[in-house]
CSV table of C-alpha atoms and ligand atoms in Angstrom, one decimal:
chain,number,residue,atom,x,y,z
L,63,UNK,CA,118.1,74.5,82.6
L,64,UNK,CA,114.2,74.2,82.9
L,65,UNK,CA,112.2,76.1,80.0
L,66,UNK,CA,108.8,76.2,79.8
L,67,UNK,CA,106.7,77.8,76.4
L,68,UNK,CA,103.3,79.5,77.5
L,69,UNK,CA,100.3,79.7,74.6
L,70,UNK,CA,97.8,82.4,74.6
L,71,UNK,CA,96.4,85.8,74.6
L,72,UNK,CA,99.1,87.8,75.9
L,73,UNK,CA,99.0,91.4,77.6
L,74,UNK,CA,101.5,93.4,79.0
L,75,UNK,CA,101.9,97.0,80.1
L,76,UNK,CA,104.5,99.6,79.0
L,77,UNK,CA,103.6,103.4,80.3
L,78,UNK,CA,100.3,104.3,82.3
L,79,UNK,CA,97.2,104.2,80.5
L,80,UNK,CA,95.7,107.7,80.4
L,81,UNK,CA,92.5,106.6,78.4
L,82,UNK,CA,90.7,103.8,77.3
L,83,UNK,CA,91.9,103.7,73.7
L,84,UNK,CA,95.9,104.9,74.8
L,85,UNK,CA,96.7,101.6,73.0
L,86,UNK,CA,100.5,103.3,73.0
L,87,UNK,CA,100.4,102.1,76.8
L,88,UNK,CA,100.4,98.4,76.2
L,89,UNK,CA,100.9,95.5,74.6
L,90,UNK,CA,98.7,92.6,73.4
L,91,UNK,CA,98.9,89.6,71.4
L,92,UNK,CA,95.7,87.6,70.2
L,93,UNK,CA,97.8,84.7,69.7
L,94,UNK,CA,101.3,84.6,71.8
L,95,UNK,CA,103.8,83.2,73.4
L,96,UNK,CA,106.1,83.5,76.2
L,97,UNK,CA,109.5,82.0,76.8
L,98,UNK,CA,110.4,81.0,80.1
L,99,UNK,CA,113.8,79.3,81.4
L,100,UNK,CA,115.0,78.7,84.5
L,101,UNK,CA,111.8,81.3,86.1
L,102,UNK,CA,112.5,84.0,84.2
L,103,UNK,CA,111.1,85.6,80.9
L,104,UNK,CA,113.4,85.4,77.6
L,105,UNK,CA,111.2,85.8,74.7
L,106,UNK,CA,107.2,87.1,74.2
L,107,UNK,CA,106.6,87.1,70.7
L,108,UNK,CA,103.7,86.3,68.4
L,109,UNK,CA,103.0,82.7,68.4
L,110,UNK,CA,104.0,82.9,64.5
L,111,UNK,CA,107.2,83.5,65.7
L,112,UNK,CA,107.7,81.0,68.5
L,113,UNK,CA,105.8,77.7,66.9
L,114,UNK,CA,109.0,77.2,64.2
L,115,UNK,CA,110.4,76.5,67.6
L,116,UNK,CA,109.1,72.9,67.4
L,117,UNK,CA,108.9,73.1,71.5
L,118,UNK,CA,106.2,71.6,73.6
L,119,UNK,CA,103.9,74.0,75.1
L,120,UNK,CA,101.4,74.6,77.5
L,121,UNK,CA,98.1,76.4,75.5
L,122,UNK,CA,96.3,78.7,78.0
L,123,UNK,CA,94.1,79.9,74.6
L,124,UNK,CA,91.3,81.4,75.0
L,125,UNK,CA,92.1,83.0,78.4
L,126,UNK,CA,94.3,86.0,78.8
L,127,UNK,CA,98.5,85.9,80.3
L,128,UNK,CA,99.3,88.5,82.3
L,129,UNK,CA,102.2,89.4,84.9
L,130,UNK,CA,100.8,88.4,88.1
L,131,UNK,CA,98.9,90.8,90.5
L,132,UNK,CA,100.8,93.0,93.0
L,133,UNK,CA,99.2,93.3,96.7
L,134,UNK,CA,100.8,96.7,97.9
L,135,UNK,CA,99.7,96.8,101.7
L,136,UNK,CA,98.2,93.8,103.7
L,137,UNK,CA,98.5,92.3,107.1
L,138,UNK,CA,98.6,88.7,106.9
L,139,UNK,CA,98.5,88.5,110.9
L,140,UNK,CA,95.1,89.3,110.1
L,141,UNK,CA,93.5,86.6,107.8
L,142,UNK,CA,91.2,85.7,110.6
L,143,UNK,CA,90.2,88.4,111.3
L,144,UNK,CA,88.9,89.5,108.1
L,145,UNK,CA,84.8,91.0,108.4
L,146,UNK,CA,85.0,91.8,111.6
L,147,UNK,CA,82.2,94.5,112.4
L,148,UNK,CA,83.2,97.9,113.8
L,149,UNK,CA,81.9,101.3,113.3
L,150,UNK,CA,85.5,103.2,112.5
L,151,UNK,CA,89.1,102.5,112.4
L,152,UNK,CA,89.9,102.7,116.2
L,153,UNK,CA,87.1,100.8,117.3
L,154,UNK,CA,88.0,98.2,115.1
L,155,UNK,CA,92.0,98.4,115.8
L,156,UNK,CA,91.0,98.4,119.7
L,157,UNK,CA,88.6,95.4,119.6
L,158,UNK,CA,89.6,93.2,117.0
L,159,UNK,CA,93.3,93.3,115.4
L,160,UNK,CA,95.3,94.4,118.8
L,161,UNK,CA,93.7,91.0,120.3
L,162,UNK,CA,94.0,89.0,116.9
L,163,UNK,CA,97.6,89.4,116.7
L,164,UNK,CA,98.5,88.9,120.2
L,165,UNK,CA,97.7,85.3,119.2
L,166,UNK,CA,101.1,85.5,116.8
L,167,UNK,CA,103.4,85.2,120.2
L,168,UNK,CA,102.1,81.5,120.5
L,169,UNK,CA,104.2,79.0,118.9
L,170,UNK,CA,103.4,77.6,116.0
L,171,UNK,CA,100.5,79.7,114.8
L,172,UNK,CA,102.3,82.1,112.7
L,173,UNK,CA,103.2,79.0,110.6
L,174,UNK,CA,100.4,77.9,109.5
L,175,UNK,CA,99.0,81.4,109.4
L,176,UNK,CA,101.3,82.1,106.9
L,177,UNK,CA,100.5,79.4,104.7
L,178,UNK,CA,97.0,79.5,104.7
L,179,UNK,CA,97.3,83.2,103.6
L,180,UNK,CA,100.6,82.3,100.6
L,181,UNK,CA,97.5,79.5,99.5
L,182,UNK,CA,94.9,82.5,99.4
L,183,UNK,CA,97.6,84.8,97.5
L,184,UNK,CA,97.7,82.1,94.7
L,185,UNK,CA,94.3,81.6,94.5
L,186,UNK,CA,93.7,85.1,93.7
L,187,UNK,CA,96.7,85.3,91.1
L,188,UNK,CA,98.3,87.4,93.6
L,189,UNK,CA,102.2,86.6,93.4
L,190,UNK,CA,103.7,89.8,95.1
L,191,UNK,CA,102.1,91.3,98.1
L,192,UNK,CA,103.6,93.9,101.1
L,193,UNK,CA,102.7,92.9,104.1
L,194,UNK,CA,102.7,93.6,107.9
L,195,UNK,CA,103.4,90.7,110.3
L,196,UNK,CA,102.3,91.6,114.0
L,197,UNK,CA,105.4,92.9,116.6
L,198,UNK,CA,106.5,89.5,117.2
L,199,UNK,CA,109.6,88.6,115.5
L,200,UNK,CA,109.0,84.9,114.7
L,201,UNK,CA,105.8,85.9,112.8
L,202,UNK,CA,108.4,87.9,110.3
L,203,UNK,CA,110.5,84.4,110.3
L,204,UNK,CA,107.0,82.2,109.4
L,205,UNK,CA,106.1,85.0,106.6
L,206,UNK,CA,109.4,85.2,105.2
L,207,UNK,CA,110.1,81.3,105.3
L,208,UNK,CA,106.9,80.8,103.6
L,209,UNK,CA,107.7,83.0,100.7
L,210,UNK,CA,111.2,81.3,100.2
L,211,UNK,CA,109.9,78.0,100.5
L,212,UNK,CA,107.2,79.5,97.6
L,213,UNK,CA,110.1,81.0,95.6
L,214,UNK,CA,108.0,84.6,95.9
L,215,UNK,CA,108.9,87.7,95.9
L,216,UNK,CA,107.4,89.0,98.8
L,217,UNK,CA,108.4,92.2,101.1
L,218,UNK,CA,107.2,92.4,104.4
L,219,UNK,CA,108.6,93.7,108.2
L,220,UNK,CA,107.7,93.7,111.7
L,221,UNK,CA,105.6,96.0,112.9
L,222,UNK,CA,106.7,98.2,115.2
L,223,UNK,CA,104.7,99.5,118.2
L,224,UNK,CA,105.2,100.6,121.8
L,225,UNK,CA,102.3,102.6,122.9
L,226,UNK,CA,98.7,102.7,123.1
L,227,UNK,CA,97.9,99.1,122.2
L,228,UNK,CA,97.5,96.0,125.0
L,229,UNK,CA,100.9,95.4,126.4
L,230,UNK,CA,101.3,92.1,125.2
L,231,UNK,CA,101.7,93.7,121.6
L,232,UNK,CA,103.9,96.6,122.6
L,233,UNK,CA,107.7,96.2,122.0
L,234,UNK,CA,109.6,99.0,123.1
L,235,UNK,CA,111.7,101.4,121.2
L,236,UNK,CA,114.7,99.5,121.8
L,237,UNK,CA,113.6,95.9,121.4
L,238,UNK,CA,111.7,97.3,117.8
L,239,UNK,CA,115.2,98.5,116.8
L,240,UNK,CA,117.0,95.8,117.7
L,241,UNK,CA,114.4,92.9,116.5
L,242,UNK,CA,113.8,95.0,113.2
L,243,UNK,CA,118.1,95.3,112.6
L,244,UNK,CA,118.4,91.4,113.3
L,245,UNK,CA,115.6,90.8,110.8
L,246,UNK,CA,116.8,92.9,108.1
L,247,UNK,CA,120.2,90.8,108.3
L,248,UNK,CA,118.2,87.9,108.4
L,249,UNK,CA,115.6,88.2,105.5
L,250,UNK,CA,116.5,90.8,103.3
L,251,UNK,CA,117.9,89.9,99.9
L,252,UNK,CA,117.3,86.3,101.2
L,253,UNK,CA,115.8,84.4,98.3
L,254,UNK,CA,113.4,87.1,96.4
L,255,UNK,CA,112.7,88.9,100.4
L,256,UNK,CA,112.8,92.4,101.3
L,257,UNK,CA,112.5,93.7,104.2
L,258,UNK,CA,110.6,97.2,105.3
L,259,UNK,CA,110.9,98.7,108.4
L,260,UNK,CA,107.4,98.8,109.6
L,261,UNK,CA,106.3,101.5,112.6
L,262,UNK,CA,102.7,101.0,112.8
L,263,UNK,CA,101.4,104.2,113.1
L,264,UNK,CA,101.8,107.2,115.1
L,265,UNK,CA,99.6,106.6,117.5
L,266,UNK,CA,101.1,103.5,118.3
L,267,UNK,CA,105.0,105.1,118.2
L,268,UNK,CA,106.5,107.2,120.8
L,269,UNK,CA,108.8,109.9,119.3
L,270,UNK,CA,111.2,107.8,120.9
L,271,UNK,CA,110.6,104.8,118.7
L,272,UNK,CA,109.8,107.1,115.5
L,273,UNK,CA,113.5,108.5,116.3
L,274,UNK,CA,114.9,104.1,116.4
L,275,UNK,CA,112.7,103.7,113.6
L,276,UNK,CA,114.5,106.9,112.0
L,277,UNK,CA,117.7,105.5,112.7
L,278,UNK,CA,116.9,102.1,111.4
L,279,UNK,CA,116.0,103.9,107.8
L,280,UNK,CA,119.3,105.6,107.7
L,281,UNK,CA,121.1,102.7,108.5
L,282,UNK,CA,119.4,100.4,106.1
L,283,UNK,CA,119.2,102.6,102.8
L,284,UNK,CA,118.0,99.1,101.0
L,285,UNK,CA,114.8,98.7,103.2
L,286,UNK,CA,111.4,100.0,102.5
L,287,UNK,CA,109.4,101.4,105.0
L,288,UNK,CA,105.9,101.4,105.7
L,289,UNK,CA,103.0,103.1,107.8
L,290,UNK,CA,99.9,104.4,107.8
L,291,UNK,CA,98.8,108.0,107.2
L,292,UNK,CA,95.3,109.8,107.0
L,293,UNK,CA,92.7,107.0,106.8
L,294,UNK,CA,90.5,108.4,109.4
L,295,UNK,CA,89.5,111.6,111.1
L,296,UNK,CA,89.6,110.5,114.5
L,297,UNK,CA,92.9,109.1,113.8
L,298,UNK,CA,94.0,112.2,112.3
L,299,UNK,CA,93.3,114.2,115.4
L,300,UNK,CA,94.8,111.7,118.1
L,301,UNK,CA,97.7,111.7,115.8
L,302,UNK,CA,98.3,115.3,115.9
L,303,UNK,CA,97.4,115.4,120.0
L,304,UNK,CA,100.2,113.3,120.0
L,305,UNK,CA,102.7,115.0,118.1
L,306,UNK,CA,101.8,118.6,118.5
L,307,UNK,CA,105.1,120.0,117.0
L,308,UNK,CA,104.1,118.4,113.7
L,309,UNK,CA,102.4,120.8,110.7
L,310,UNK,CA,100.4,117.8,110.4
L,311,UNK,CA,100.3,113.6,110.1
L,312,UNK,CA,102.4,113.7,107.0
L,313,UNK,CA,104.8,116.1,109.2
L,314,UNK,CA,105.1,113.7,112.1
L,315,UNK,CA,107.1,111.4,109.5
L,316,UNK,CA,108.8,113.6,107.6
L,317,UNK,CA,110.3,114.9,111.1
L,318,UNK,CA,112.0,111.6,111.5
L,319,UNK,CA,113.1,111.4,107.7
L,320,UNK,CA,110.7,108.3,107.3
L,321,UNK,CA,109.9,109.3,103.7
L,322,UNK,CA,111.4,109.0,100.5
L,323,UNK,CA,110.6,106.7,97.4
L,324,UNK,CA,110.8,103.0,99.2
L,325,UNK,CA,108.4,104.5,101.5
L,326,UNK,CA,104.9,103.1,101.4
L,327,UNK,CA,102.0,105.3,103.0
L,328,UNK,CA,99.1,103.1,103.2
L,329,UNK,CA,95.4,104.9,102.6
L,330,UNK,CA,96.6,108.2,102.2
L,331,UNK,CA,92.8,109.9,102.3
L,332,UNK,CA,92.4,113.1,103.8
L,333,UNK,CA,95.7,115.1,103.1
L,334,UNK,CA,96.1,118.8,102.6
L,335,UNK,CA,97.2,120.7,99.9
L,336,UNK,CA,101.4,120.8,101.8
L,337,UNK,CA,101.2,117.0,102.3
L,338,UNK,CA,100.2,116.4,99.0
L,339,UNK,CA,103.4,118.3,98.0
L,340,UNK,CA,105.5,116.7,100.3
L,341,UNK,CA,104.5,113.1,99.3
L,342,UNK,CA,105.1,114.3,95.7
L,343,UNK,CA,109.1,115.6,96.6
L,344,UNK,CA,110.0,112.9,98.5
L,345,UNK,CA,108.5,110.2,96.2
L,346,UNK,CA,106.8,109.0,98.5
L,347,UNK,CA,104.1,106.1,97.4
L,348,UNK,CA,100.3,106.2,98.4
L,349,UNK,CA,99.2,103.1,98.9
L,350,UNK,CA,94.5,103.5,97.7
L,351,UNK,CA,93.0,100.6,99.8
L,352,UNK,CA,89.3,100.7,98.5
L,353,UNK,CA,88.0,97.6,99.8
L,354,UNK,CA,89.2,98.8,103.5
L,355,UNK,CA,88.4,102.4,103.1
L,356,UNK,CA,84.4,101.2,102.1
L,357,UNK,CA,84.1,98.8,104.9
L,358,UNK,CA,86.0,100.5,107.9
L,359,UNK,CA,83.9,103.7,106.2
L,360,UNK,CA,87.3,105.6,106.0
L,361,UNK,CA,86.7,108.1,103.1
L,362,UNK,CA,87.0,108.3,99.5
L,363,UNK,CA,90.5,108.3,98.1
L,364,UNK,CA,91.2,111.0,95.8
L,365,UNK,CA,93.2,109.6,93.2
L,366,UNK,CA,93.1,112.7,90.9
L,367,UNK,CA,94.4,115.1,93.1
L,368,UNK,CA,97.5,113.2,94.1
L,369,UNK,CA,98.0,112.0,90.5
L,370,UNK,CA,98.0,116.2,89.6
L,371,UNK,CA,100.1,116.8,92.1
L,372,UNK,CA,102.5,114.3,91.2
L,373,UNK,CA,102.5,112.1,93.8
L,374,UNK,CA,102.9,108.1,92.9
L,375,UNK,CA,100.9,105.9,93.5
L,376,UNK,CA,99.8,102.0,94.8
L,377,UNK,CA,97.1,99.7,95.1
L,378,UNK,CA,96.2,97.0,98.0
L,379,UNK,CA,93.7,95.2,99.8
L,380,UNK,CA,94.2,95.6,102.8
L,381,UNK,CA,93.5,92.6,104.4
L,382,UNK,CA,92.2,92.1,107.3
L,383,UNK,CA,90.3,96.1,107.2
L,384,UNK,CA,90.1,95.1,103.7
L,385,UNK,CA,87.7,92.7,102.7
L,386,UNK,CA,88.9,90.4,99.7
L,387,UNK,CA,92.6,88.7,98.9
L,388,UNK,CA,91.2,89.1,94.8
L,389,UNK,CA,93.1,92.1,93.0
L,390,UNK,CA,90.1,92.1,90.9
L,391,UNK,CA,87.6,92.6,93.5
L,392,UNK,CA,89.6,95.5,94.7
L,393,UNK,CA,89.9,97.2,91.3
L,394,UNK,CA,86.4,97.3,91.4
L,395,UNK,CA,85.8,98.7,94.5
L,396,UNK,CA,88.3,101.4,93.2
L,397,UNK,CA,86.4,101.8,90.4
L,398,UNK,CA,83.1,102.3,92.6
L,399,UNK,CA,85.1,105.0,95.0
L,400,UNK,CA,86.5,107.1,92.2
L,401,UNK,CA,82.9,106.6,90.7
L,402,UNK,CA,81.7,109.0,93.7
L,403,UNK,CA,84.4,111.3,93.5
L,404,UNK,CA,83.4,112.1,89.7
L,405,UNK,CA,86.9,110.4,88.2
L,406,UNK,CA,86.4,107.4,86.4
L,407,UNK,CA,89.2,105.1,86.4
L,408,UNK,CA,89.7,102.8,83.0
L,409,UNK,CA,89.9,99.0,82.9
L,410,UNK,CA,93.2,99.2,81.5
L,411,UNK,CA,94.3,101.9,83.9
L,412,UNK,CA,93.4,99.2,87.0
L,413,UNK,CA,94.7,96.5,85.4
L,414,UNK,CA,97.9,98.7,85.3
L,415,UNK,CA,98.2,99.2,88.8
L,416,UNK,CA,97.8,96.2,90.0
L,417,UNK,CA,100.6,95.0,88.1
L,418,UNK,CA,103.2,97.4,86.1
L,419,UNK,CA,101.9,100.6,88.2
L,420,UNK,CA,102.6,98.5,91.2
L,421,UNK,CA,105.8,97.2,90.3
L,422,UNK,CA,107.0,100.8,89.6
L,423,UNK,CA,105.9,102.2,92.7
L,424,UNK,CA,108.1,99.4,94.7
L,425,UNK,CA,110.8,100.6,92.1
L,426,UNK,CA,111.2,96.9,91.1
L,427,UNK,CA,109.6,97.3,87.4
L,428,UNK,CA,112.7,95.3,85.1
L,429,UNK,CA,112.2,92.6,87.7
L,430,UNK,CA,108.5,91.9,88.2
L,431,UNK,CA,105.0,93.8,87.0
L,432,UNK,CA,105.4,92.8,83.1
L,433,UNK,CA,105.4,89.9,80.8
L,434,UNK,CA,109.0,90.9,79.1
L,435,UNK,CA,112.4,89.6,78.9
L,436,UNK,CA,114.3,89.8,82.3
L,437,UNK,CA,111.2,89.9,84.2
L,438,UNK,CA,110.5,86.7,86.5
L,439,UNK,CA,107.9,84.4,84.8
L,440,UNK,CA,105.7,85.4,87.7
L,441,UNK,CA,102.3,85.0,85.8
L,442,UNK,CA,98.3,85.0,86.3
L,443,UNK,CA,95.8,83.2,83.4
L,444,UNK,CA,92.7,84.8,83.7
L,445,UNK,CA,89.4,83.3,82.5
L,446,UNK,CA,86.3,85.9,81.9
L,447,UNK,CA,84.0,83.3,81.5
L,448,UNK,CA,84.9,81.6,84.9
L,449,UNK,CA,81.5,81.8,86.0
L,450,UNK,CA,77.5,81.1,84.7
L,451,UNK,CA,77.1,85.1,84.6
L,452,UNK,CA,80.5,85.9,83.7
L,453,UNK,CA,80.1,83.2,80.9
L,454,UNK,CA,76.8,85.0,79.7
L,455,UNK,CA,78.2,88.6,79.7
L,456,UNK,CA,81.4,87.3,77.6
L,457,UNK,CA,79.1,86.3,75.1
L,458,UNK,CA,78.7,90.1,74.4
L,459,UNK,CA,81.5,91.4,74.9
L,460,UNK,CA,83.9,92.7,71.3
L,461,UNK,CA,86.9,94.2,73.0
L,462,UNK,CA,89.5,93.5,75.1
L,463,UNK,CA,88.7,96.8,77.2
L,464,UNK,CA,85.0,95.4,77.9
L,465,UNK,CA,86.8,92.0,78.9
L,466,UNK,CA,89.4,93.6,81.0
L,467,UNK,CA,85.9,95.6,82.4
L,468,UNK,CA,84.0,92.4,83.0
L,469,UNK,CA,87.2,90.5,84.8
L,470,UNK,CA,87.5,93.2,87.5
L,471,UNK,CA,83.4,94.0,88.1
L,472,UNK,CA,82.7,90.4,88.2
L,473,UNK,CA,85.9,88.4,89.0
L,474,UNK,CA,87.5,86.7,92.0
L,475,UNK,CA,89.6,84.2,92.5
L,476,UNK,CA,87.6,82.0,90.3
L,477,UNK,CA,88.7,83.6,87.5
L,478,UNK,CA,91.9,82.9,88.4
L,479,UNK,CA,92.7,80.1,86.1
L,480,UNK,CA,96.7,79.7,86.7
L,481,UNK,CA,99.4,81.0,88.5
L,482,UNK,CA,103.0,80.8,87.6
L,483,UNK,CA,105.7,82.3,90.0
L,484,UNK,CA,109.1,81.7,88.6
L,485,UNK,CA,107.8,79.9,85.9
L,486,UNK,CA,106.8,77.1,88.2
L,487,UNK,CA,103.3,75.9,88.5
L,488,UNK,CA,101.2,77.3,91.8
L,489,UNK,CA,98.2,77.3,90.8
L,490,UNK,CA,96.4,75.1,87.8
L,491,UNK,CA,92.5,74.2,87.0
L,492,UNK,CA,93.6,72.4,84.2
L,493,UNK,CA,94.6,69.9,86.6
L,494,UNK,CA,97.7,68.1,88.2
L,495,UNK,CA,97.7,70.7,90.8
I,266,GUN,N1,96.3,101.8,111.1
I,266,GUN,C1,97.1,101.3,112.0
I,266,GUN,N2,97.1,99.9,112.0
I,266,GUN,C2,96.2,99.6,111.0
I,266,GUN,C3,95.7,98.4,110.5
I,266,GUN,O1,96.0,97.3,111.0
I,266,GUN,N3,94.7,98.4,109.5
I,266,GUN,C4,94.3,99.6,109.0
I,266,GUN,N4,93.4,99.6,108.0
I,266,GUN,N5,94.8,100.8,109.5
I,266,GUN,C5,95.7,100.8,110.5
I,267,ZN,ZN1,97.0,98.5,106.9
């Protein structure tokens, strides 16, 4: 038995934040604690309640405890290929990623892709993340190794692609099917893995693979699944050239019964009003990537409109079309998107997403996204004062919204002070790490 006693200021979400001062939505303690044995959460009380306790503890005062940050859609095949200068989507699938991750086939690189990427996770207080490896199987087995050597929780799945990409990258219906079926056996429920069954795209899927890929989601009710849908224009219309029979993109999946409420949709920008509806009765999650949509020049996600509508929804970076591993970074760029679509998104709402909304939309909220009992001790310390400027702005700052405010306009990974996953150590200024 291994317990560990955290110190500080303590905050924790229970329902979505629909204003700034819906204080109903979380919870906060000025001076608290959190009980942690054997990687798990058992008490969070006010440190009145805990100090009779007598334990040794480790004092994170005056910086802020919450659960660690969510990453809902990422490719880590593409950490080196992050800022890579394209005018649109296409251009920038057809120069840089299809020739990025045909480098995944070698041996050995996925490896120390993977860690390199896990490291940057940390550093950005990242400790769950969704991500795409490239069509190659062993870059699932180096991603999903990595994570269980980490003890994370991490989801993740080959993509799955067979057209209209360099054939070097292309797998074919049958050998996605089978490679994706052998995978799932191997990695989900393994340690904290899950797998999701991951066709690219549709312009990258024949029907024939959408109909394996189809098969594969009926046969594995456990998986997720994840795609892409409406980021792009051009993409929008190649899809539908492709796929004439379809209503429109969001058709093209719902013909193969690829949606549903483990299904992740990443970007999610330019649907009409019967996708919206269709995402909303299926459950299906959109996946807001602002960092990507700004820099690939994408669109403007319209986060109102799907919330009215009642679809559910995530938040990611996006890395490599995204531009930063730091949750914060990206809730700002959120911010700065639904800034020009005239809805202004509050600092609690962000800080929401990227953890409690996050963990809701992967349906795993009881087992990661809050700091509560029978949630893993999967943690982030953040420090508002990380930097010179950051420093000088706390020094005017009287609330914990304008903190949470300053964290995500100004933050990164420096303000990342630790980062706890399973109650172990991954990540520690204060030294011995
Ligand atoms: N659509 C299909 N593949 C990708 C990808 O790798 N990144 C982004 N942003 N969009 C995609
Ligand atoms: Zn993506």
């Amino acid at each position: 038995m291994s317990q560990t006693i955290l110190r500080g200021r303590v905050l924790t979400f229970v329902s979505e934040p629909q204003a700034i001062d819906d204080v109903a939505s979380y919870r906060y303690y000025e001076d608290g604690g959190v009980v942690i044995l054997d990687g798990k959460i058992i008490a969070v009380e006010p440190w009145s309640a805990i100090a009779p306790l007598g334990a040794d503890y480790i004092d994170h005062r005056p910086h802020l405890i919450l659960p660690g940050f969510i990453d809902m859609h990422l490719h880590y095949v593409q950490s080196q290929m992050i800022a890579s200068y394209a005018g649109s989507l296409l251009e920038w699938l057809n120069t840089y990623t299809f020739v990025e991750e045909q480098k995944f086939s070698q041996q050995g690189h996925a490896g120390s892709v993977a860690s390199a990427f896990y490291d940057e996770l940390i550093r950005n207080g990242t400790t769950t993340a969704v991500a795409y490896c490239s069509s190659h199987p062993r870059s699932v087995d180096a991603y999903f190794a990595e994570a269980e050597q980490r003890n994370m929780l991490m989801l993740g799945g080959k993509v799955m692609m067979d057209r209209n990409a360099p054939d070097a990258l292309c797998d074919t219906a049958q050998s996605s099917y089978d490679d994706t079926k052998e995978l799932i056996a191997r990695w989900h429920g393994r340690g904290r893995g899950l797998y999701a069954i991951s066709p690219r795209f549709a312009i990258t899927s024949t029907p024939g693979q959408l109909e394996a890929a189809q098969a594969l989601v009926a046969e594995h009710p456990e998986a997720y699944v994840q795609t892409h849908l409406s980021e792009n224009d051009a993409e929008i219309s190649y899809s539908m050239e492709l796929y004439p029979d379809a209503p429109d993109y969001t058709g093209i999946y719902e013909n193969y019964g690829l949606l549903g409420p483990k299904t992740l949709l990443g970007h999610c920008i330019h649907l009409n009003h019967r996708e919206t509806g269709v995402l909303a009765e299926t459950g299906s999650v959109a996946v807001f990537c602002p960092t990507s949509n700004l820099f690939l020049g994408s669109g403007l996600f319209d986060r109102e409109r799907l919330v009215k509508h009642g679809v559910r929804i995530g938040l990611a970076t996006d890395i490599g079309g995204g531009t930063s591993y730091s949750m914060l970074r990206t809730m700002d760029e959120g911010y700065k998107i639904l800034q020009l679509r005239g809805q202004r998104l509050n600092p609690f709402a962000s800080f929401y997403m990227a953890t409690l909304g996050n963990a809701r939309s992967l349906s795993l909220d009881g087992t990661i996204g809050a700091v509560a009992p029978g949630n893993a001790a999967d943690l982030v310390v953040l420090n508002a004062a990380a930097t010179p400027a950051m420093a000088l702005r706390m020094a005017t700052v009287n609330s914990l919204a304008e903190e949470l405010f300053l964290l995500q306009t100004m933050g990164d990974d420096r303000s990342v002070a630790e980062v706890y996953v399973a109650g172990a150590r991954a990540k520690s200024t204060l030294g011995g790490l």
